[in-house]
Amino acid sequence: MQLDVVGVFSPDLWGFLLLLGASLLSLTSLLAPWLSLASDLLPAERFDLSLWGGCVVHDGGPLQCRPHPGLLALPPHLLWARVLTGASLGFSLLALLLTAPGLQVVHSWGSRQKRVLLGVGGALSLVAGLLVLVPVSHVARLASLSRFDPSLPPVAPRWEKGGALYSGWAAAGMHLGAGALLIATCYRQRGGAPETDARGAPHPPGAPIRRTERV
């Protein structure tokens, strides 16, 4: 496997870096609090709810956390958020594994195989972006409805958006951007440079690519 310094500024590499950052943000969204419950009666205390448990946060005091007793104990919207966000992270990691050998800076496959890898990786990145966008937007909508519910008294505690929602929105945007870059690179290479083998040497159209054995 060889590296091409000229391809450092290629769009497929930037798409791969965006995909890597989106994967990290998806992991953050999977672990961080999704909702926070605070009240004016107890300003020094709040309750953070994540996909894995709940924590009582005291200003200047210890953090008390308790995991969810099971999947059935989760509210339906958080249960689906846990499933979809986990699936998004899985699709994102699979897209990373497929995209890495298809980058222009890596000489390990022929150009045709690289286009297939970039195209599949870009499609998986788009799916991952949609999978994380749907639950964070739905939970944010429920939090907004709870916050501005006129039927609740002014002193009643209300749910507020947690940090995981903002991480999820950023992850969704980066996933969609990375997928668009990778698919655009795939189509650009399809109508551009001639077919090459794993060593970067061109070969006649329709001729089979000879694989060289490496010691």
PDB file of C-alpha atoms in Angstrom:
ATOM      1  CA  MET A   1       0.000   0.000   0.000  1.00  0.00           C
ATOM      2  CA  GLN A   2       1.495   3.323  -1.143  1.00  0.00           C
ATOM      3  CA  LEU A   3       0.496   6.897  -0.410  1.00  0.00           C
ATOM      4  CA  ASP A   4       0.132   9.633  -3.022  1.00  0.00           C
ATOM      5  CA  VAL A   5       1.033  13.077  -1.699  1.00  0.00           C
ATOM      6  CA  VAL A   6      -0.632  14.787  -4.689  1.00  0.00           C
ATOM      7  CA  GLY A   7      -4.030  13.381  -3.659  1.00  0.00           C
ATOM      8  CA  VAL A   8      -3.926  14.965  -0.217  1.00  0.00           C
ATOM      9  CA  PHE A   9      -6.182  17.780  -1.447  1.00  0.00           C
ATOM     10  CA  SER A  10      -8.612  15.487  -3.292  1.00  0.00           C
ATOM     11  CA  PRO A  11     -12.327  15.747  -2.373  1.00  0.00           C
ATOM     12  CA  ASP A  12     -12.545  12.061  -1.480  1.00  0.00           C
ATOM     13  CA  LEU A  13      -9.985  12.564   1.294  1.00  0.00           C
ATOM     14  CA  TRP A  14     -11.937  15.529   2.656  1.00  0.00           C
ATOM     15  CA  GLY A  15     -15.059  13.396   2.524  1.00  0.00           C
ATOM     16  CA  PHE A  16     -13.275  10.686   4.482  1.00  0.00           C
ATOM     17  CA  LEU A  17     -12.161  13.204   7.119  1.00  0.00           C
ATOM     18  CA  LEU A  18     -15.714  14.535   7.382  1.00  0.00           C
ATOM     19  CA  LEU A  19     -16.947  10.970   7.783  1.00  0.00           C
ATOM     20  CA  LEU A  20     -14.406  10.339  10.539  1.00  0.00           C
ATOM     21  CA  GLY A  21     -15.495  13.454  12.413  1.00  0.00           C
ATOM     22  CA  ALA A  22     -19.154  12.507  11.962  1.00  0.00           C
ATOM     23  CA  SER A  23     -18.478   9.077  13.460  1.00  0.00           C
ATOM     24  CA  LEU A  24     -16.938  10.649  16.542  1.00  0.00           C
ATOM     25  CA  LEU A  25     -19.897  13.006  16.908  1.00  0.00           C
ATOM     26  CA  SER A  26     -22.322  10.092  16.525  1.00  0.00           C
ATOM     27  CA  LEU A  27     -20.517   8.304  19.336  1.00  0.00           C
ATOM     28  CA  THR A  28     -20.740  11.449  21.457  1.00  0.00           C
ATOM     29  CA  SER A  29     -24.450  11.722  20.725  1.00  0.00           C
ATOM     30  CA  LEU A  30     -24.923   8.095  21.731  1.00  0.00           C
ATOM     31  CA  LEU A  31     -23.302   8.667  25.154  1.00  0.00           C
ATOM     32  CA  ALA A  32     -24.147  12.278  26.069  1.00  0.00           C
ATOM     33  CA  PRO A  33     -27.377  13.435  27.803  1.00  0.00           C
ATOM     34  CA  TRP A  34     -30.314  13.905  25.434  1.00  0.00           C
ATOM     35  CA  LEU A  35     -32.623  15.769  27.807  1.00  0.00           C
ATOM     36  CA  SER A  36     -32.180  17.878  30.924  1.00  0.00           C
ATOM     37  CA  LEU A  37     -34.846  18.596  33.532  1.00  0.00           C
ATOM     38  CA  ALA A  38     -34.428  21.710  35.673  1.00  0.00           C
ATOM     39  CA  SER A  39     -36.694  23.721  37.917  1.00  0.00           C
ATOM     40  CA  ASP A  40     -36.609  27.248  39.322  1.00  0.00           C
ATOM     41  CA  LEU A  41     -37.406  25.742  42.723  1.00  0.00           C
ATOM     42  CA  LEU A  42     -34.076  23.871  42.740  1.00  0.00           C
ATOM     43  CA  PRO A  43     -31.695  25.954  40.611  1.00  0.00           C
ATOM     44  CA  ALA A  44     -28.608  24.136  41.919  1.00  0.00           C
ATOM     45  CA  GLU A  45     -29.810  20.727  40.754  1.00  0.00           C
ATOM     46  CA  ARG A  46     -30.796  19.208  37.432  1.00  0.00           C
ATOM     47  CA  PHE A  47     -31.594  15.783  36.029  1.00  0.00           C
ATOM     48  CA  ASP A  48     -29.843  14.608  32.837  1.00  0.00           C
ATOM     49  CA  LEU A  49     -31.409  11.792  30.832  1.00  0.00           C
ATOM     50  CA  SER A  50     -29.342   9.822  28.332  1.00  0.00           C
ATOM     51  CA  LEU A  51     -29.974   6.699  26.281  1.00  0.00           C
ATOM     52  CA  TRP A  52     -28.285   4.561  28.921  1.00  0.00           C
ATOM     53  CA  GLY A  53     -29.384   6.067  32.235  1.00  0.00           C
ATOM     54  CA  GLY A  54     -30.116   9.159  34.265  1.00  0.00           C
ATOM     55  CA  CYS A  55     -27.922  11.385  36.394  1.00  0.00           C
ATOM     56  CA  VAL A  56     -28.681  13.933  39.098  1.00  0.00           C
ATOM     57  CA  VAL A  57     -26.209  16.802  38.800  1.00  0.00           C
ATOM     58  CA  HIS A  58     -25.543  19.024  41.816  1.00  0.00           C
ATOM     59  CA  ASP A  59     -23.641  22.287  41.471  1.00  0.00           C
ATOM     60  CA  GLY A  60     -20.358  21.707  43.284  1.00  0.00           C
ATOM     61  CA  GLY A  61     -21.512  18.301  44.533  1.00  0.00           C
ATOM     62  CA  PRO A  62     -21.182  14.636  43.531  1.00  0.00           C
ATOM     63  CA  LEU A  63     -22.738  13.202  40.382  1.00  0.00           C
ATOM     64  CA  GLN A  64     -25.321  10.490  41.065  1.00  0.00           C
ATOM     65  CA  CYS A  65     -26.122   8.240  38.101  1.00  0.00           C
ATOM     66  CA  ARG A  66     -28.287   5.184  37.660  1.00  0.00           C
ATOM     67  CA  PRO A  67     -28.570   3.080  34.476  1.00  0.00           C
ATOM     68  CA  HIS A  68     -31.896   2.188  32.950  1.00  0.00           C
ATOM     69  CA  PRO A  69     -33.150  -1.148  34.332  1.00  0.00           C
ATOM     70  CA  GLY A  70     -33.899  -2.396  30.810  1.00  0.00           C
ATOM     71  CA  LEU A  71     -35.042  -1.498  27.329  1.00  0.00           C
ATOM     72  CA  LEU A  72     -38.695  -1.605  28.375  1.00  0.00           C
ATOM     73  CA  ALA A  73     -38.010   1.056  31.010  1.00  0.00           C
ATOM     74  CA  LEU A  74     -37.082   3.578  28.310  1.00  0.00           C
ATOM     75  CA  PRO A  75     -39.721   5.919  26.881  1.00  0.00           C
ATOM     76  CA  PRO A  76     -40.605   4.947  23.294  1.00  0.00           C
ATOM     77  CA  HIS A  77     -38.917   7.985  21.750  1.00  0.00           C
ATOM     78  CA  LEU A  78     -35.649   7.305  23.609  1.00  0.00           C
ATOM     79  CA  LEU A  79     -35.831   3.604  22.790  1.00  0.00           C
ATOM     80  CA  TRP A  80     -36.053   4.342  19.075  1.00  0.00           C
ATOM     81  CA  ALA A  81     -33.372   7.012  19.448  1.00  0.00           C
ATOM     82  CA  ARG A  82     -31.067   4.418  20.988  1.00  0.00           C
ATOM     83  CA  VAL A  83     -31.704   1.952  18.157  1.00  0.00           C
ATOM     84  CA  LEU A  84     -31.397   4.458  15.317  1.00  0.00           C
ATOM     85  CA  THR A  85     -28.343   6.245  16.728  1.00  0.00           C
ATOM     86  CA  GLY A  86     -26.577   2.928  17.285  1.00  0.00           C
ATOM     87  CA  ALA A  87     -27.437   1.876  13.737  1.00  0.00           C
ATOM     88  CA  SER A  88     -26.131   5.213  12.452  1.00  0.00           C
ATOM     89  CA  LEU A  89     -22.813   4.664  14.195  1.00  0.00           C
ATOM     90  CA  GLY A  90     -22.597   1.153  12.732  1.00  0.00           C
ATOM     91  CA  PHE A  91     -23.261   2.392   9.178  1.00  0.00           C
ATOM     92  CA  SER A  92     -20.726   5.164   9.704  1.00  0.00           C
ATOM     93  CA  LEU A  93     -17.976   2.780  10.817  1.00  0.00           C
ATOM     94  CA  LEU A  94     -18.741   0.461   7.892  1.00  0.00           C
ATOM     95  CA  ALA A  95     -18.523   3.424   5.521  1.00  0.00           C
ATOM     96  CA  LEU A  96     -15.110   4.299   6.969  1.00  0.00           C
ATOM     97  CA  LEU A  97     -13.822   0.758   6.403  1.00  0.00           C
ATOM     98  CA  LEU A  98     -15.018   0.748   2.786  1.00  0.00           C
ATOM     99  CA  THR A  99     -13.910   4.277   1.936  1.00  0.00           C
ATOM    100  CA  ALA A 100     -10.337   4.060   3.271  1.00  0.00           C
ATOM    101  CA  PRO A 101      -8.948   1.702   0.572  1.00  0.00           C
ATOM    102  CA  GLY A 102     -10.822   3.637  -2.131  1.00  0.00           C
ATOM    103  CA  LEU A 103      -9.085   6.951  -1.472  1.00  0.00           C
ATOM    104  CA  GLN A 104      -6.954   8.473  -4.210  1.00  0.00           C
ATOM    105  CA  VAL A 105      -3.958   8.728  -1.877  1.00  0.00           C
ATOM    106  CA  VAL A 106      -3.964   4.951  -1.317  1.00  0.00           C
ATOM    107  CA  HIS A 107      -2.648   2.717  -4.131  1.00  0.00           C
ATOM    108  CA  SER A 108      -4.084  -0.657  -3.199  1.00  0.00           C
ATOM    109  CA  TRP A 109      -6.925  -1.153  -5.718  1.00  0.00           C
ATOM    110  CA  GLY A 110      -7.673  -0.395  -9.340  1.00  0.00           C
ATOM    111  CA  SER A 111      -9.664   2.700 -10.296  1.00  0.00           C
ATOM    112  CA  ARG A 112     -12.847   0.733 -10.976  1.00  0.00           C
ATOM    113  CA  GLN A 113     -12.772  -0.936  -7.560  1.00  0.00           C
ATOM    114  CA  LYS A 114     -12.042   2.417  -5.924  1.00  0.00           C
ATOM    115  CA  ARG A 115     -15.103   3.978  -7.541  1.00  0.00           C
ATOM    116  CA  VAL A 116     -17.280   1.180  -6.211  1.00  0.00           C
ATOM    117  CA  LEU A 117     -15.856   1.554  -2.703  1.00  0.00           C
ATOM    118  CA  LEU A 118     -16.317   5.335  -2.726  1.00  0.00           C
ATOM    119  CA  GLY A 119     -19.857   5.034  -4.049  1.00  0.00           C
ATOM    120  CA  VAL A 120     -20.908   2.439  -1.468  1.00  0.00           C
ATOM    121  CA  GLY A 121     -19.175   4.343   1.330  1.00  0.00           C
ATOM    122  CA  GLY A 122     -20.906   7.565   0.299  1.00  0.00           C
ATOM    123  CA  ALA A 123     -24.309   5.876   0.219  1.00  0.00           C
ATOM    124  CA  LEU A 124     -23.751   4.400   3.679  1.00  0.00           C
ATOM    125  CA  SER A 125     -22.719   7.827   4.943  1.00  0.00           C
ATOM    126  CA  LEU A 126     -25.976   9.336   3.667  1.00  0.00           C
ATOM    127  CA  VAL A 127     -27.969   6.587   5.375  1.00  0.00           C
ATOM    128  CA  ALA A 128     -26.050   7.152   8.621  1.00  0.00           C
ATOM    129  CA  GLY A 129     -26.818  10.870   8.460  1.00  0.00           C
ATOM    130  CA  LEU A 130     -30.542  10.275   8.047  1.00  0.00           C
ATOM    131  CA  LEU A 131     -30.591   7.686  10.822  1.00  0.00           C
ATOM    132  CA  VAL A 132     -29.142  10.122  13.352  1.00  0.00           C
ATOM    133  CA  LEU A 133     -31.078  13.140  12.055  1.00  0.00           C
ATOM    134  CA  VAL A 134     -34.521  11.594  12.604  1.00  0.00           C
ATOM    135  CA  PRO A 135     -34.250  10.763  16.353  1.00  0.00           C
ATOM    136  CA  VAL A 136     -32.500  13.975  17.408  1.00  0.00           C
ATOM    137  CA  SER A 137     -35.045  16.104  15.557  1.00  0.00           C
ATOM    138  CA  HIS A 138     -37.955  14.159  17.046  1.00  0.00           C
ATOM    139  CA  VAL A 139     -36.631  14.381  20.609  1.00  0.00           C
ATOM    140  CA  ALA A 140     -35.873  18.092  20.135  1.00  0.00           C
ATOM    141  CA  ARG A 141     -39.445  18.625  18.965  1.00  0.00           C
ATOM    142  CA  LEU A 142     -40.820  16.878  22.062  1.00  0.00           C
ATOM    143  CA  ALA A 143     -38.554  18.967  24.305  1.00  0.00           C
ATOM    144  CA  SER A 144     -39.740  22.171  22.637  1.00  0.00           C
ATOM    145  CA  LEU A 145     -43.386  21.173  23.069  1.00  0.00           C
ATOM    146  CA  SER A 146     -42.769  20.457  26.745  1.00  0.00           C
ATOM    147  CA  ARG A 147     -40.907  23.719  27.289  1.00  0.00           C
ATOM    148  CA  PHE A 148     -43.617  25.904  25.750  1.00  0.00           C
ATOM    149  CA  ASP A 149     -46.614  23.924  26.980  1.00  0.00           C
ATOM    150  CA  PRO A 150     -49.123  26.532  28.270  1.00  0.00           C
ATOM    151  CA  SER A 151     -50.973  23.948  30.357  1.00  0.00           C
ATOM    152  CA  LEU A 152     -48.036  23.542  32.752  1.00  0.00           C
ATOM    153  CA  PRO A 153     -47.635  25.959  35.675  1.00  0.00           C
ATOM    154  CA  PRO A 154     -44.688  28.371  35.424  1.00  0.00           C
ATOM    155  CA  VAL A 155     -42.816  26.713  38.324  1.00  0.00           C
ATOM    156  CA  ALA A 156     -43.153  23.185  36.887  1.00  0.00           C
ATOM    157  CA  PRO A 157     -39.901  21.572  35.693  1.00  0.00           C
ATOM    158  CA  ARG A 158     -39.572  21.365  31.939  1.00  0.00           C
ATOM    159  CA  TRP A 159     -37.431  19.267  29.638  1.00  0.00           C
ATOM    160  CA  GLU A 160     -34.646  21.053  27.805  1.00  0.00           C
ATOM    161  CA  LYS A 161     -32.399  19.963  24.962  1.00  0.00           C
ATOM    162  CA  GLY A 162     -29.230  18.119  25.974  1.00  0.00           C
ATOM    163  CA  GLY A 163     -25.823  18.221  24.385  1.00  0.00           C
ATOM    164  CA  ALA A 164     -26.444  14.979  22.488  1.00  0.00           C
ATOM    165  CA  LEU A 165     -29.017  16.694  20.263  1.00  0.00           C
ATOM    166  CA  TYR A 166     -26.530  19.305  19.059  1.00  0.00           C
ATOM    167  CA  SER A 167     -23.883  16.628  18.512  1.00  0.00           C
ATOM    168  CA  GLY A 168     -26.427  14.602  16.562  1.00  0.00           C
ATOM    169  CA  TRP A 169     -27.332  17.533  14.303  1.00  0.00           C
ATOM    170  CA  ALA A 170     -23.652  18.194  13.626  1.00  0.00           C
ATOM    171  CA  ALA A 171     -23.057  14.490  12.949  1.00  0.00           C
ATOM    172  CA  ALA A 172     -26.003  14.378  10.533  1.00  0.00           C
ATOM    173  CA  GLY A 173     -24.738  17.393   8.598  1.00  0.00           C
ATOM    174  CA  MET A 174     -21.217  16.007   8.375  1.00  0.00           C
ATOM    175  CA  HIS A 175     -22.494  12.576   7.309  1.00  0.00           C
ATOM    176  CA  LEU A 176     -24.582  14.101   4.530  1.00  0.00           C
ATOM    177  CA  GLY A 177     -21.707  16.318   3.416  1.00  0.00           C
ATOM    178  CA  ALA A 178     -19.252  13.419   3.425  1.00  0.00           C
ATOM    179  CA  GLY A 179     -21.653  11.212   1.466  1.00  0.00           C
ATOM    180  CA  ALA A 180     -22.175  13.930  -1.142  1.00  0.00           C
ATOM    181  CA  LEU A 181     -18.423  14.419  -1.560  1.00  0.00           C
ATOM    182  CA  LEU A 182     -17.714  10.709  -1.897  1.00  0.00           C
ATOM    183  CA  ILE A 183     -20.492  10.088  -4.414  1.00  0.00           C
ATOM    184  CA  ALA A 184     -19.510  13.187  -6.414  1.00  0.00           C
ATOM    185  CA  THR A 185     -15.912  11.940  -6.502  1.00  0.00           C
ATOM    186  CA  CYS A 186     -17.137   8.547  -7.684  1.00  0.00           C
ATOM    187  CA  TYR A 187     -19.020  10.094 -10.628  1.00  0.00           C
ATOM    188  CA  ARG A 188     -16.164  12.463 -11.421  1.00  0.00           C
ATOM    189  CA  GLN A 189     -13.675   9.606 -11.633  1.00  0.00           C
ATOM    190  CA  ARG A 190     -16.092   7.606 -13.768  1.00  0.00           C
ATOM    191  CA  GLY A 191     -15.940  10.127 -16.590  1.00  0.00           C
ATOM    192  CA  GLY A 192     -12.368  11.301 -16.045  1.00  0.00           C
ATOM    193  CA  ALA A 193      -9.126   9.347 -15.832  1.00  0.00           C
ATOM    194  CA  PRO A 194      -8.728   5.998 -17.642  1.00  0.00           C
ATOM    195  CA  GLU A 195      -8.892   2.682 -15.845  1.00  0.00           C
ATOM    196  CA  THR A 196      -5.771   1.826 -13.851  1.00  0.00           C
ATOM    197  CA  ASP A 197      -4.551  -1.169 -11.929  1.00  0.00           C
ATOM    198  CA  ALA A 198      -3.451  -1.314  -8.281  1.00  0.00           C
ATOM    199  CA  ARG A 199      -0.062   0.200  -9.208  1.00  0.00           C
ATOM    200  CA  GLY A 200      -1.679   3.178 -10.923  1.00  0.00           C
ATOM    201  CA  ALA A 201      -0.694   2.028 -14.441  1.00  0.00           C
ATOM    202  CA  PRO A 202      -3.377   2.388 -17.163  1.00  0.00           C
ATOM    203  CA  HIS A 203      -4.650  -0.700 -18.936  1.00  0.00           C
ATOM    204  CA  PRO A 204      -6.719  -1.123 -22.131  1.00  0.00           C
ATOM    205  CA  PRO A 205     -10.500  -0.779 -21.771  1.00  0.00           C
ATOM    206  CA  GLY A 206     -12.182  -4.104 -21.117  1.00  0.00           C
ATOM    207  CA  ALA A 207      -8.912  -5.838 -20.282  1.00  0.00           C
ATOM    208  CA  PRO A 208      -8.839  -7.718 -16.990  1.00  0.00           C
ATOM    209  CA  ILE A 209      -6.806  -6.161 -14.207  1.00  0.00           C
ATOM    210  CA  ARG A 210      -3.822  -8.315 -13.309  1.00  0.00           C
ATOM    211  CA  ARG A 211      -3.216  -8.530  -9.631  1.00  0.00           C
ATOM    212  CA  THR A 212       0.390  -8.585  -8.504  1.00  0.00           C
ATOM    213  CA  GLU A 213       1.398 -10.695  -5.578  1.00  0.00           C
ATOM    214  CA  ARG A 214       3.161  -8.835  -2.802  1.00  0.00           C
ATOM    215  CA  VAL A 215       5.660 -10.447  -0.522  1.00  0.00           C
TER     216      VAL A 215
END
